[in-house]
JSON list of C-alpha atoms and ligand atoms in Angstrom, two decimals:
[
{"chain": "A", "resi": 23, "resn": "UNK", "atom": "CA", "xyz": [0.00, 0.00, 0.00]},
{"chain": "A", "resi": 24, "resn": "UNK", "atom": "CA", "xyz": [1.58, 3.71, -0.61]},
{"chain": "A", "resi": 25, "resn": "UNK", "atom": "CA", "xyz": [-0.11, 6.92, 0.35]},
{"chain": "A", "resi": 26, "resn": "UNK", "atom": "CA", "xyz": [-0.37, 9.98, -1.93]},
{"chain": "A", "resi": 27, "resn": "UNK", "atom": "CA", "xyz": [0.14, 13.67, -1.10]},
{"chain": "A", "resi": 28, "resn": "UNK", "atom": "CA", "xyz": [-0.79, 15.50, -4.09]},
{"chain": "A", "resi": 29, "resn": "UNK", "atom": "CA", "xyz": [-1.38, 19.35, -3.13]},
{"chain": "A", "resi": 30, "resn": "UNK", "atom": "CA", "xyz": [-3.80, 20.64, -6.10]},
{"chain": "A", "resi": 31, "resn": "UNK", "atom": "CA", "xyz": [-4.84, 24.26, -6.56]},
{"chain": "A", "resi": 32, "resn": "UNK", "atom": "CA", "xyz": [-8.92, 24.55, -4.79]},
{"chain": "A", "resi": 33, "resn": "UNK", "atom": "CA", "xyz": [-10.01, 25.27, -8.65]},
{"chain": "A", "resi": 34, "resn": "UNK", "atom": "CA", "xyz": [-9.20, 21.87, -9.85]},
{"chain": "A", "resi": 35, "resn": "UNK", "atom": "CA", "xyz": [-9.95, 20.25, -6.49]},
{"chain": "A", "resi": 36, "resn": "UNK", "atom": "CA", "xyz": [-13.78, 19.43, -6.52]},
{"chain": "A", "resi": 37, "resn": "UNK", "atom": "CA", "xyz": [-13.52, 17.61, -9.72]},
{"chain": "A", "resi": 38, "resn": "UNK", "atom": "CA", "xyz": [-10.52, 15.69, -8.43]},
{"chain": "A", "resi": 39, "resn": "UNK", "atom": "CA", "xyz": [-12.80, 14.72, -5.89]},
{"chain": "A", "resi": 40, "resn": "UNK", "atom": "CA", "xyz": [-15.34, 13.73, -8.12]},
{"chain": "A", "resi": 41, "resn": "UNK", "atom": "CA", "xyz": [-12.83, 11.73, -10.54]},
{"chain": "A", "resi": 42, "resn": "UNK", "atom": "CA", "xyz": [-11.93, 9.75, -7.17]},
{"chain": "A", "resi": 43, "resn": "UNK", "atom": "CA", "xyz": [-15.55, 8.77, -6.34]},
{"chain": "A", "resi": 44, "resn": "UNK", "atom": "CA", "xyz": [-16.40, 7.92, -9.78]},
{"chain": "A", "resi": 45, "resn": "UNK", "atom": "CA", "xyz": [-12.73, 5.55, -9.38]},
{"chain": "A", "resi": 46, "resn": "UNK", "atom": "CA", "xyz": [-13.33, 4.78, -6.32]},
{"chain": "A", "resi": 47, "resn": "UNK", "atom": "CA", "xyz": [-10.23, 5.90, -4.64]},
{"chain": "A", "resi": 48, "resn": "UNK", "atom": "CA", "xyz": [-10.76, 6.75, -1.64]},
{"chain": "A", "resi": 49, "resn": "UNK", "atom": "CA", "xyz": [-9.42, 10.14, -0.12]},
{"chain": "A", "resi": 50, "resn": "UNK", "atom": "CA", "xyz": [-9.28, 12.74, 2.28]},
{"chain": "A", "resi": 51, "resn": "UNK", "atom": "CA", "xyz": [-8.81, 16.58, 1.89]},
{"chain": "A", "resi": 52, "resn": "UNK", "atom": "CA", "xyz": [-7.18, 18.65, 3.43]},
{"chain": "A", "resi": 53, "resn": "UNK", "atom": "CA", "xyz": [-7.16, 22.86, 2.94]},
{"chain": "A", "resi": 54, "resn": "UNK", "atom": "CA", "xyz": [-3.62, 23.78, 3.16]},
{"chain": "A", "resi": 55, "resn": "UNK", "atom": "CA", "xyz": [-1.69, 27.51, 2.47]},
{"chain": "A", "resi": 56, "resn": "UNK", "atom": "CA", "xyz": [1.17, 27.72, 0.28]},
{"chain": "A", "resi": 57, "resn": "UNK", "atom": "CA", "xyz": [4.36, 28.45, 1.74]},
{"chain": "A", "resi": 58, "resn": "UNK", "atom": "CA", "xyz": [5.43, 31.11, -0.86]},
{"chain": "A", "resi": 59, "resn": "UNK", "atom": "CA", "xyz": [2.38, 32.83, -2.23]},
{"chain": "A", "resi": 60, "resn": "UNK", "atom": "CA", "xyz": [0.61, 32.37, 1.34]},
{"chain": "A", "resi": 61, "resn": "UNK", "atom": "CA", "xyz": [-2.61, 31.32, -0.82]},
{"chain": "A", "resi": 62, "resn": "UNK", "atom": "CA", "xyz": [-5.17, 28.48, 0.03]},
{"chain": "A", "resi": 63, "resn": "UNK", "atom": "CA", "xyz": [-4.82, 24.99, -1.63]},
{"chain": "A", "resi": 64, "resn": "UNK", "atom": "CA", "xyz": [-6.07, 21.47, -1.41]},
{"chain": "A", "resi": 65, "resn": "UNK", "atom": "CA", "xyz": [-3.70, 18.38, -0.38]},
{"chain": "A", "resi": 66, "resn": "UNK", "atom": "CA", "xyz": [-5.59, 15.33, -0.94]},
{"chain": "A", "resi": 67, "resn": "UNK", "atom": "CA", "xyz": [-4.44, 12.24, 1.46]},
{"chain": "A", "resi": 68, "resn": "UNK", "atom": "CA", "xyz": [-4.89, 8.98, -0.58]},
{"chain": "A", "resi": 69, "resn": "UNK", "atom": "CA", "xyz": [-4.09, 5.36, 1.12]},
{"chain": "A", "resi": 70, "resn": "UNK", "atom": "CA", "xyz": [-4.29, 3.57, -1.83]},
{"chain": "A", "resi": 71, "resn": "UNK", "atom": "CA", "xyz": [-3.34, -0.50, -3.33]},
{"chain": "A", "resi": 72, "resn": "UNK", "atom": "CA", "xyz": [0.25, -0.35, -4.88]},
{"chain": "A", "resi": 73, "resn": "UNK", "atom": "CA", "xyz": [-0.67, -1.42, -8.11]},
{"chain": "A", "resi": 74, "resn": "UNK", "atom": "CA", "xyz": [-3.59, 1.43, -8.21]},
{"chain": "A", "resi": 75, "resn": "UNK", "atom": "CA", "xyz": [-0.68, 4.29, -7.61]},
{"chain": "A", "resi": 76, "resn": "UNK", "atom": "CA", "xyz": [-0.14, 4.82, -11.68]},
{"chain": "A", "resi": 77, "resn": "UNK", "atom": "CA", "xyz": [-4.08, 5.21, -11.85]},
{"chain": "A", "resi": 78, "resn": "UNK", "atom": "CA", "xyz": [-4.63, 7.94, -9.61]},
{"chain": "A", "resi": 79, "resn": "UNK", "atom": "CA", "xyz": [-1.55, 10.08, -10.69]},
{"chain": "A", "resi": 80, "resn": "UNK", "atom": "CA", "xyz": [-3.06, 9.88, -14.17]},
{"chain": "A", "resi": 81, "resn": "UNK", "atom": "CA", "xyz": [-6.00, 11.07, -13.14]},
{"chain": "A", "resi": 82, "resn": "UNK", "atom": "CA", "xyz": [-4.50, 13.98, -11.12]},
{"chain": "A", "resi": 83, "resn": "UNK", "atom": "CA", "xyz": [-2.40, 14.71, -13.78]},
{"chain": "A", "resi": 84, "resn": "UNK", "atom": "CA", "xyz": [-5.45, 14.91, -16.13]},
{"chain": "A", "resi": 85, "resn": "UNK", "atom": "CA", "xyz": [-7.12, 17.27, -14.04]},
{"chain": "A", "resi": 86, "resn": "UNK", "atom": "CA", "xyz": [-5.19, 19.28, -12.61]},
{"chain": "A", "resi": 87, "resn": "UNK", "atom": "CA", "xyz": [-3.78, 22.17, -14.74]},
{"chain": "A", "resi": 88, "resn": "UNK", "atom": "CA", "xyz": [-0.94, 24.58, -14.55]},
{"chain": "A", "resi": 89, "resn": "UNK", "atom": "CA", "xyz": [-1.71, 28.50, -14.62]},
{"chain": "A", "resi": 90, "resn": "UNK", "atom": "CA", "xyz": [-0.12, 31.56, -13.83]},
{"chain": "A", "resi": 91, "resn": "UNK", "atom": "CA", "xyz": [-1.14, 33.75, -10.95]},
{"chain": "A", "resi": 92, "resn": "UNK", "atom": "CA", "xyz": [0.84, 37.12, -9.78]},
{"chain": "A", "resi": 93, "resn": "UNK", "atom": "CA", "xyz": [2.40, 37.55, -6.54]},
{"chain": "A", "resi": 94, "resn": "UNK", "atom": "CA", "xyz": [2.41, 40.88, -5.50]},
{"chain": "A", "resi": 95, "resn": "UNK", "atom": "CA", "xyz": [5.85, 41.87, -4.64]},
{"chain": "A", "resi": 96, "resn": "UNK", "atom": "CA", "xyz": [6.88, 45.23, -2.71]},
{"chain": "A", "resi": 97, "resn": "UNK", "atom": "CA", "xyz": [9.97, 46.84, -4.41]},
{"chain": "A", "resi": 98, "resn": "UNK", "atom": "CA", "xyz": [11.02, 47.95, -0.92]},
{"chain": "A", "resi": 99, "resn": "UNK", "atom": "CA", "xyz": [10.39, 46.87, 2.75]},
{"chain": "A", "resi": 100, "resn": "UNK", "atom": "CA", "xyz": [11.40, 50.28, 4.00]},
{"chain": "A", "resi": 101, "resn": "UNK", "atom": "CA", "xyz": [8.24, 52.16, 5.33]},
{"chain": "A", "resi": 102, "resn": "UNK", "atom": "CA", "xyz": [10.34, 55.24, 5.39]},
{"chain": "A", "resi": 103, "resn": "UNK", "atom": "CA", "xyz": [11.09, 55.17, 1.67]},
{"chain": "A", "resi": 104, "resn": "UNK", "atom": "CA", "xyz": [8.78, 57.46, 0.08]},
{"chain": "A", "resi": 105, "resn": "UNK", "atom": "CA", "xyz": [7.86, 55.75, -3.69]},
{"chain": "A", "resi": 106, "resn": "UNK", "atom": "CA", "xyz": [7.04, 52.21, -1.71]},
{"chain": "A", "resi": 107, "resn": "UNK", "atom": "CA", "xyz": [4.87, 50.05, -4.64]},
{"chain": "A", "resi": 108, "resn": "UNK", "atom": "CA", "xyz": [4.27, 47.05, -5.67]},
{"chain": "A", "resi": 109, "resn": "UNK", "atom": "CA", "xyz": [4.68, 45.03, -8.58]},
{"chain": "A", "resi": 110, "resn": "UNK", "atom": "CA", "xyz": [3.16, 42.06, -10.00]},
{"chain": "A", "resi": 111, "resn": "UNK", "atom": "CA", "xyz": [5.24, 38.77, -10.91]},
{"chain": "A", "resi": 112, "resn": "UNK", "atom": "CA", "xyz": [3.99, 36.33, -12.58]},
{"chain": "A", "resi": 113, "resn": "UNK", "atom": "CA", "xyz": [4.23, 32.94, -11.00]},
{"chain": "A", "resi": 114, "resn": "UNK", "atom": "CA", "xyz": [3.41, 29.35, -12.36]},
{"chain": "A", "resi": 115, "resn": "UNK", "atom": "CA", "xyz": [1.80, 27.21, -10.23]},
{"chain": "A", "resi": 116, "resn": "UNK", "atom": "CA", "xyz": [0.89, 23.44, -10.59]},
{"chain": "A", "resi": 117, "resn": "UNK", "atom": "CA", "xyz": [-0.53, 21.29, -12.40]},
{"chain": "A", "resi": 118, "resn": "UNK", "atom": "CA", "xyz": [-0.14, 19.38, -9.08]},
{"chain": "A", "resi": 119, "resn": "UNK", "atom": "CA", "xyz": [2.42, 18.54, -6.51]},
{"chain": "A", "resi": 120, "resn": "UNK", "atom": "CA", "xyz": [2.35, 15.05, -5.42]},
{"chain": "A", "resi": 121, "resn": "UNK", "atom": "CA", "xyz": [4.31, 13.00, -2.90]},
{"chain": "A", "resi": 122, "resn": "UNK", "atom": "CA", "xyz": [4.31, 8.89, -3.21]},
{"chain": "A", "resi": 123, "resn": "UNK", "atom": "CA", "xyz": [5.02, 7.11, 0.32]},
{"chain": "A", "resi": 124, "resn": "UNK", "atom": "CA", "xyz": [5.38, 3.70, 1.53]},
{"chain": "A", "resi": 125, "resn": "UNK", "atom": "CA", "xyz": [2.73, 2.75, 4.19]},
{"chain": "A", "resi": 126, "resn": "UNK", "atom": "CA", "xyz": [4.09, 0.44, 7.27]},
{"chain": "A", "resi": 127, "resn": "UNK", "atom": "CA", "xyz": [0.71, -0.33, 7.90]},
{"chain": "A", "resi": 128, "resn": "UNK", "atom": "CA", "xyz": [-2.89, 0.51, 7.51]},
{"chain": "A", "resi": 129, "resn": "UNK", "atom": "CA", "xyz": [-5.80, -0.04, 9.85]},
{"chain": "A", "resi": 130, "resn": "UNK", "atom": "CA", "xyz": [-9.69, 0.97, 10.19]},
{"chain": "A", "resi": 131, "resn": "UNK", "atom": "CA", "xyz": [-11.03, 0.20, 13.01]},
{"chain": "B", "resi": 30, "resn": "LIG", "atom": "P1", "xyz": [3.38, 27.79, -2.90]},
{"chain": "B", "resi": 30, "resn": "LIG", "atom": "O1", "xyz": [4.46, 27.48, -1.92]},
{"chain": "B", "resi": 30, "resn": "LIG", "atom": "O2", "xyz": [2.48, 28.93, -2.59]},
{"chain": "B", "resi": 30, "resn": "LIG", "atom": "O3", "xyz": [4.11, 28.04, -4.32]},
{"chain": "B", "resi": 30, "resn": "LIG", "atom": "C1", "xyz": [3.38, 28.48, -5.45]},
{"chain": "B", "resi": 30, "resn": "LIG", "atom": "C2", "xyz": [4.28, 28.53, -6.66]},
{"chain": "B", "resi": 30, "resn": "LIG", "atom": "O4", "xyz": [5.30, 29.50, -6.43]},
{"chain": "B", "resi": 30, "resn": "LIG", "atom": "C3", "xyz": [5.05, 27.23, -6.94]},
{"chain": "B", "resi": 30, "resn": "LIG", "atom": "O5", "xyz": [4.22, 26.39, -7.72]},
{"chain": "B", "resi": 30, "resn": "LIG", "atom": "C4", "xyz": [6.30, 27.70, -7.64]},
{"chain": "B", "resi": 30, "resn": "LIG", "atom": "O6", "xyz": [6.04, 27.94, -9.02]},
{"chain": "B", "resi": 30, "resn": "LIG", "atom": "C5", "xyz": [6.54, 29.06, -7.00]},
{"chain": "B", "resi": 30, "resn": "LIG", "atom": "N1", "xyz": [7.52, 28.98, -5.92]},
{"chain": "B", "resi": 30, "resn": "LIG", "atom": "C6", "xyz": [7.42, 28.33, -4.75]},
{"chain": "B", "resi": 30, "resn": "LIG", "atom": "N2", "xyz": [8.51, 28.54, -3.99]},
{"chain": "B", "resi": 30, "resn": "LIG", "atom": "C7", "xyz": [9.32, 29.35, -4.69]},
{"chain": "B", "resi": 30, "resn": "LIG", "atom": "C8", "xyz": [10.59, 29.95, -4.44]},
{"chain": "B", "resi": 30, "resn": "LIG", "atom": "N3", "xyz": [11.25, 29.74, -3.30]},
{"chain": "B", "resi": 30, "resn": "LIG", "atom": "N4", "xyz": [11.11, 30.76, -5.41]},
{"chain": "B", "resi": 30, "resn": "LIG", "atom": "C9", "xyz": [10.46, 30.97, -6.56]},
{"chain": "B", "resi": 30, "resn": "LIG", "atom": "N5", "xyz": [9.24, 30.46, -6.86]},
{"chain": "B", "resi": 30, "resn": "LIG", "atom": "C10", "xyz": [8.68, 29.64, -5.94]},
{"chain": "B", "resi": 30, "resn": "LIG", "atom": "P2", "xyz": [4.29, 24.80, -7.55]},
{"chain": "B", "resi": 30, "resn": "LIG", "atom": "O7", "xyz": [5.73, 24.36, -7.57]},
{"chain": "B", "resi": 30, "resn": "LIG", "atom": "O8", "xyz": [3.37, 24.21, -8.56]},
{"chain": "B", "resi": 30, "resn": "LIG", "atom": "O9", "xyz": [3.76, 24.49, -6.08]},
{"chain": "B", "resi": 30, "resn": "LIG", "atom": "C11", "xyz": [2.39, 24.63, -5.74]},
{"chain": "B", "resi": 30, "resn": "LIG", "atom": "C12", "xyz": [2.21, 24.40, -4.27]},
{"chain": "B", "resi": 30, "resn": "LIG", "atom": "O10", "xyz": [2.62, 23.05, -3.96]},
{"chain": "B", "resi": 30, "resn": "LIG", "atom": "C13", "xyz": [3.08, 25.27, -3.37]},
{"chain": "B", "resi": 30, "resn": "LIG", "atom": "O11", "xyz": [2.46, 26.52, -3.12]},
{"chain": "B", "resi": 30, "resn": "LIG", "atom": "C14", "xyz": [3.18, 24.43, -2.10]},
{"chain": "B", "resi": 30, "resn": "LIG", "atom": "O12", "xyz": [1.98, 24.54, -1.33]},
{"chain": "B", "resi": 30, "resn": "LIG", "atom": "C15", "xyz": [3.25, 23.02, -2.66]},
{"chain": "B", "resi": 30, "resn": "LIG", "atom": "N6", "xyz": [4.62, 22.56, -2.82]},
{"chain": "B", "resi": 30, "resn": "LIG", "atom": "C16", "xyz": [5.40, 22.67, -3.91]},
{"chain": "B", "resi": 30, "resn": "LIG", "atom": "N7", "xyz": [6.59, 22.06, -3.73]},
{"chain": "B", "resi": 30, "resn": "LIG", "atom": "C17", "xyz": [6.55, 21.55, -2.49]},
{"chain": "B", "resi": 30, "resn": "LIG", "atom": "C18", "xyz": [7.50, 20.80, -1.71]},
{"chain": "B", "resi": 30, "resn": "LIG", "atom": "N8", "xyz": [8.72, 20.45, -2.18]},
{"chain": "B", "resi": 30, "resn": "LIG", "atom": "N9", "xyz": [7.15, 20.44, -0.45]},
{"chain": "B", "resi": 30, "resn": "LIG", "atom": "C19", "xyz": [5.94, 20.77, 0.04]},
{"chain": "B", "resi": 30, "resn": "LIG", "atom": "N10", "xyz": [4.99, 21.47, -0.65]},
{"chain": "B", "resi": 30, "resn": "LIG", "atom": "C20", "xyz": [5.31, 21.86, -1.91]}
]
């Protein structure tokens, strides 16, 4: 058995969801925050049979799509510099991010 991290942006993550009902692979979510552009996301926890691994990262990577969103980033940190702005930089994010771990052991009780 392996368990799957795959951290999705919350656009694509209902019909993730949806793709792993209709599969059924089973999953949890999870809403998570970025740890550069400080922005919500989903991670999706999946305990799933080894030989069913290849299955669900096709289907994340069919659904899941890359785009580009802008991070606002201040030119300067000073407060006491008079012409403080921002500018926007483009960063890609995704398609998805996804983690594949061996599982010791699994139980539901
Ligand atoms: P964030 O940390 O908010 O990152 C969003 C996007 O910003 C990243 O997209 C990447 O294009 C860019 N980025 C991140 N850190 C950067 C840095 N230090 N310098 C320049 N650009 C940077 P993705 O790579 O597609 O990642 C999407 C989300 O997946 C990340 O959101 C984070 O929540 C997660 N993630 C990505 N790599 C990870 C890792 N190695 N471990 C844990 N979580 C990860």
């Amino acid at each position: 058995m392996k368990l799957i991290l795959a951290i999705v942006q919350d656009k694509d993550s209902n019909r993730l969801s949806e793709e792993f009902i209709e599969n059924n692979i089973r999953a949890t979510k999870l809403s998570t925050t970025g740890g550069f552009l400080k922005e919500g996301n989903t991670t999706f926890i999946v305990g799933i049979e080894s030989d069913r691994v290849s299955e669900a990262l096709t289907l994340i990577e069919t659904v899941c799509q890359a785009r580009e969103q802008y991070m606002t980033s201040p030119i300067s940190l000073d407060p006491t510099v008079d012409n403080y702005f921002s500018v926007p930089v483009p960063v890609q994010v995704g398609g998805a991010t996804v983690f594949v771990l061996p599982v010791e052991s699994f139980h539901q009780f």
